């Protein structure tokens, strides 16, 4: 089985030295790629900027922006059986890029932003992906409602839900505590290392295929 995994943040440039991004470390996605290899399957990791080492035996594509991640997924999705989209894609990007570093000349300034492409939302509708699709939902409120909604709206087979308002969970942490949300079945994975959580997610995903 071949898995595609997206990981890490994306960076949306404002000028040559500044960008908009988020606190994603990429650890959950890299752990998922490692877990896929551990279970004896092929993994392609498409990642935004992180400071992590690519797990051994994992194919790797490095991207910076949401648009580049979108295009890499679109190019590669044809050959995969399972896609786990774990990246913390920036939701907005500056509408224009300044070729020169913006000078601090005024007291206030407004940065105009536009939405980035929705990769998860394009998997079924735009890319025609027919394999098993797993999304992530990082929320600070109404965690399960948000995840159930995403399951339906994006055509996912499973959504991994993170309450990122808790310390030690989700963003920029080495541990995680998640809910696995499927149609008619919801299960909590108690707090554990991202490596062990990743293995459970991959095993659950494989059981979706077997079932
Ligand atoms: O809507 P929200 O950002 O909470 O959705 C999170 C899920 O959607 C994650 O699986 C994330 O990787 C994916 N996503 C995406 N493209 C975006 C935004 C989110 O693939 N532009």
Coordinates of C-alpha atoms and ligand atoms in Angstrom, one line a residue:
X1 CA 0.0 0.0 0.0
X2 CA 1.2 3.5 -0.8
X3 CA 0.5 6.4 1.6
X4 CA 0.7 10.1 0.9
X5 CA 1.1 12.3 4.0
X6 CA 1.2 16.0 4.3
X7 CA 3.0 17.6 7.2
X8 CA 4.3 20.7 8.8
X9 CA 3.2 24.3 8.4
X10 CA 3.3 26.3 5.2
X11 CA 4.9 29.8 4.8
X12 CA 3.2 32.6 2.9
X13 CA 5.7 35.3 2.1
X14 CA 5.0 39.0 2.7
X15 CA 8.4 40.3 1.4
X16 CA 11.9 38.7 1.0
X17 CA 12.4 38.4 4.8
X18 CA 8.9 38.0 6.3
X19 CA 6.1 35.4 6.2
X20 CA 2.9 34.3 7.7
X21 CA 2.9 30.8 9.2
X22 CA 1.9 28.8 12.3
X23 CA 3.3 26.8 15.2
X24 CA 3.2 23.4 13.6
X25 CA 6.4 21.4 14.2
X26 CA 5.6 18.7 11.7
X27 CA 6.2 16.0 14.3
X28 CA 2.8 14.3 13.9
X29 CA 3.1 14.0 10.1
X30 CA 6.8 12.8 10.3
X31 CA 5.7 10.2 12.9
X32 CA 2.9 9.0 10.6
X33 CA 5.4 8.5 7.8
X34 CA 7.7 6.5 10.1
X35 CA 4.7 4.5 11.3
X36 CA 3.7 3.7 7.7
X37 CA 7.2 2.3 7.1
X38 CA 7.1 0.4 10.4
X39 CA 4.0 -1.3 9.2
X40 CA 5.7 -2.3 6.0
X41 CA 4.1 0.1 3.6
X42 CA 5.4 2.9 1.3
X43 CA 5.2 6.5 2.4
X44 CA 5.5 9.8 0.5
X45 CA 5.9 12.7 2.8
X46 CA 5.0 16.2 1.4
X47 CA 6.2 18.7 3.9
X48 CA 6.4 22.4 4.6
X49 CA 9.5 23.8 6.4
X50 CA 10.4 21.9 9.6
X51 CA 13.6 21.1 11.5
X52 CA 13.0 17.3 11.4
X53 CA 14.9 14.5 9.8
X54 CA 13.0 12.6 7.2
X55 CA 12.4 9.0 8.5
X56 CA 14.4 6.3 6.8
X57 CA 12.9 4.9 3.6
X58 CA 10.3 7.7 3.2
X59 CA 10.0 9.4 -0.2
X60 CA 10.1 13.2 0.4
X61 CA 9.0 16.4 -1.3
X62 CA 9.8 19.7 0.3
X63 CA 7.5 22.6 -0.2
X64 CA 7.1 26.1 1.2
X65 CA 3.7 27.6 0.4
X66 CA 0.1 26.2 0.4
X67 CA 0.0 26.6 -3.3
X68 CA 3.1 24.5 -3.7
X69 CA 1.7 21.8 -1.4
X70 CA -1.5 21.8 -3.3
X71 CA 0.3 21.3 -6.6
X72 CA 2.6 18.6 -5.2
X73 CA -0.4 16.7 -3.8
X74 CA -2.3 17.1 -7.1
X75 CA 0.8 15.7 -9.0
X76 CA 1.4 12.7 -6.7
X77 CA -2.1 11.6 -5.6
X78 CA -2.7 9.4 -8.7
X79 CA -0.4 6.7 -7.4
X80 CA -1.5 6.4 -3.8
X81 CA -4.0 4.2 -1.9
X82 CA -4.2 6.3 1.3
X83 CA -3.8 10.0 1.9
X84 CA -3.4 11.4 5.4
X85 CA -3.5 15.2 5.3
X86 CA -1.9 16.3 8.6
X87 CA -0.3 19.6 7.4
X88 CA -1.2 22.8 9.2
X89 CA -1.7 24.7 5.9
X90 CA -1.9 28.5 6.3
X91 CA -5.5 29.5 5.7
X92 CA -4.6 32.9 4.3
X93 CA -1.8 34.5 2.3
X94 CA -0.9 38.1 1.5
X95 CA -2.7 39.1 -1.7
X96 CA 0.5 40.7 -3.0
X97 CA 4.2 40.1 -2.4
X98 CA 6.7 43.0 -2.1
X99 CA 9.9 42.3 -4.0
X100 CA 11.7 44.7 -1.6
X101 CA 11.7 44.5 2.2
X102 CA 8.9 46.7 3.5
X103 CA 10.2 49.7 5.4
X104 CA 8.8 50.7 8.7
X105 CA 7.7 54.1 7.6
X106 CA 4.2 54.3 8.9
X107 CA 2.7 53.8 12.4
X108 CA 0.0 51.5 11.2
X109 CA -0.4 49.3 8.2
X110 CA -2.9 46.8 6.9
X111 CA -2.0 43.6 5.3
X112 CA -4.6 42.3 2.9
X113 CA -5.0 38.5 2.9
X114 CA -6.8 36.0 0.7
X115 CA -7.7 32.3 1.2
X116 CA -5.2 29.6 0.2
X117 CA -6.4 26.6 -1.7
X118 CA -8.2 23.9 0.4
X119 CA -6.1 20.7 -0.3
X120 CA -8.3 18.4 1.8
X121 CA -11.4 19.8 0.2
X122 CA -10.0 19.3 -3.3
X123 CA -9.1 15.6 -2.8
X124 CA -12.4 14.1 -3.9
X125 CA -13.9 16.9 -5.9
X126 CA -11.0 18.3 -7.9
X127 CA -8.3 15.5 -7.8
X128 CA -10.8 12.7 -8.1
X129 CA -9.1 10.7 -5.3
X130 CA -10.9 7.4 -4.7
X131 CA -8.6 6.0 -1.9
X132 CA -8.9 6.1 1.8
X133 CA -8.8 9.8 3.0
X134 CA -7.9 10.9 6.5
X135 CA -8.0 14.5 7.6
X136 CA -7.0 16.3 10.8
X137 CA -9.0 18.8 12.7
X138 CA -7.2 21.1 15.2
X139 CA -9.8 23.0 17.2
X140 CA -9.9 25.1 20.4
X141 CA -13.6 24.6 20.8
X142 CA -16.5 22.2 19.7
X143 CA -13.9 19.6 18.9
X144 CA -16.1 16.7 17.9
X145 CA -18.7 18.8 16.2
X146 CA -16.0 20.3 14.0
X147 CA -14.5 16.9 13.2
X148 CA -17.9 15.3 12.3
X149 CA -18.6 18.2 10.1
X150 CA -15.2 17.8 8.3
X151 CA -15.8 14.1 7.9
X152 CA -18.9 14.8 5.8
X153 CA -17.9 18.1 4.1
X154 CA -14.5 16.8 2.8
X155 CA -15.5 13.2 2.1
X156 CA -13.1 11.8 4.6
X157 CA -13.1 8.2 5.9
X158 CA -11.7 9.3 9.2
X159 CA -10.9 12.6 10.9
X160 CA -8.3 12.8 13.7
X161 CA -9.4 15.5 16.1
X162 CA -7.0 17.5 18.3
X163 CA -7.9 19.9 21.1
X164 CA -5.1 22.3 20.6
X165 CA -6.1 24.5 23.5
X166 CA -4.7 22.0 26.0
X167 CA -1.0 22.2 26.9
X168 CA 1.0 19.2 25.6
X169 CA -1.5 18.4 22.9
X170 CA -1.2 19.0 19.2
X171 CA 0.8 22.0 18.0
X172 CA 4.5 22.2 18.8
X173 CA 4.4 19.4 21.4
X174 CA 5.9 15.9 21.4
X175 CA 2.7 14.3 22.8
X176 CA -0.8 14.2 21.6
X177 CA -4.3 13.2 22.6
X178 CA -6.8 12.7 19.9
X179 CA -10.2 11.5 18.9
X180 CA -10.5 9.2 15.9
X181 CA -13.8 10.2 14.3
X182 CA -15.5 7.9 11.7
X183 CA -19.1 7.6 10.6
X184 CA -20.9 6.0 13.5
X185 CA -17.7 5.4 15.5
X186 CA -15.7 7.7 17.7
X187 CA -12.8 6.6 19.8
X188 CA -10.4 8.6 22.1
X189 CA -6.7 7.8 22.2
X190 CA -5.4 8.9 25.5
X191 CA -2.3 11.1 25.8
X192 CA 0.8 9.4 24.4
X193 CA 3.8 10.2 22.3
X194 CA 3.2 11.3 18.8
X195 CA 5.0 8.1 17.7
X196 CA 2.6 5.8 19.5
X197 CA -0.4 7.9 18.4
X198 CA 0.9 7.7 14.8
X199 CA 1.1 4.0 14.9
X200 CA -2.5 3.7 16.2
X201 CA -3.7 6.1 13.4
X202 CA -2.0 4.0 10.7
X203 CA -3.3 0.8 12.1
X204 CA -6.8 2.2 12.3
X205 CA -6.5 3.4 8.7
X206 CA -5.3 -0.1 7.6
X207 CA -8.3 -1.6 9.4
X208 CA -10.6 0.7 7.5
X209 CA -9.2 -0.8 4.3
X210 CA -9.5 -4.4 5.6
X211 CA -13.0 -3.8 6.7
Ligands
LIG1 O1 -10.3 23.4 8.0 P1 -9.1 23.0 8.8 O2 -7.9 23.8 8.5 O3 -9.4 22.9 10.2 O4 -8.8 21.5 8.2 C1 -7.8 20.8 8.7 C2 -7.5 19.7 7.7 O5 -7.6 20.2 6.4 C3 -6.2 19.1 7.9 O6 -6.3 17.7 7.5 C4 -5.3 19.9 7.0 O7 -4.2 19.2 6.6 C5 -6.3 20.1 5.8 N1 -6.1 21.4 5.1 C6 -5.7 21.4 3.8 N2 -5.6 22.5 3.0 C7 -5.9 23.7 3.6 C8 -6.3 23.8 5.0 C9 -6.4 22.6 5.7 O8 -5.4 20.3 3.3 N3 -5.8 24.8 2.9

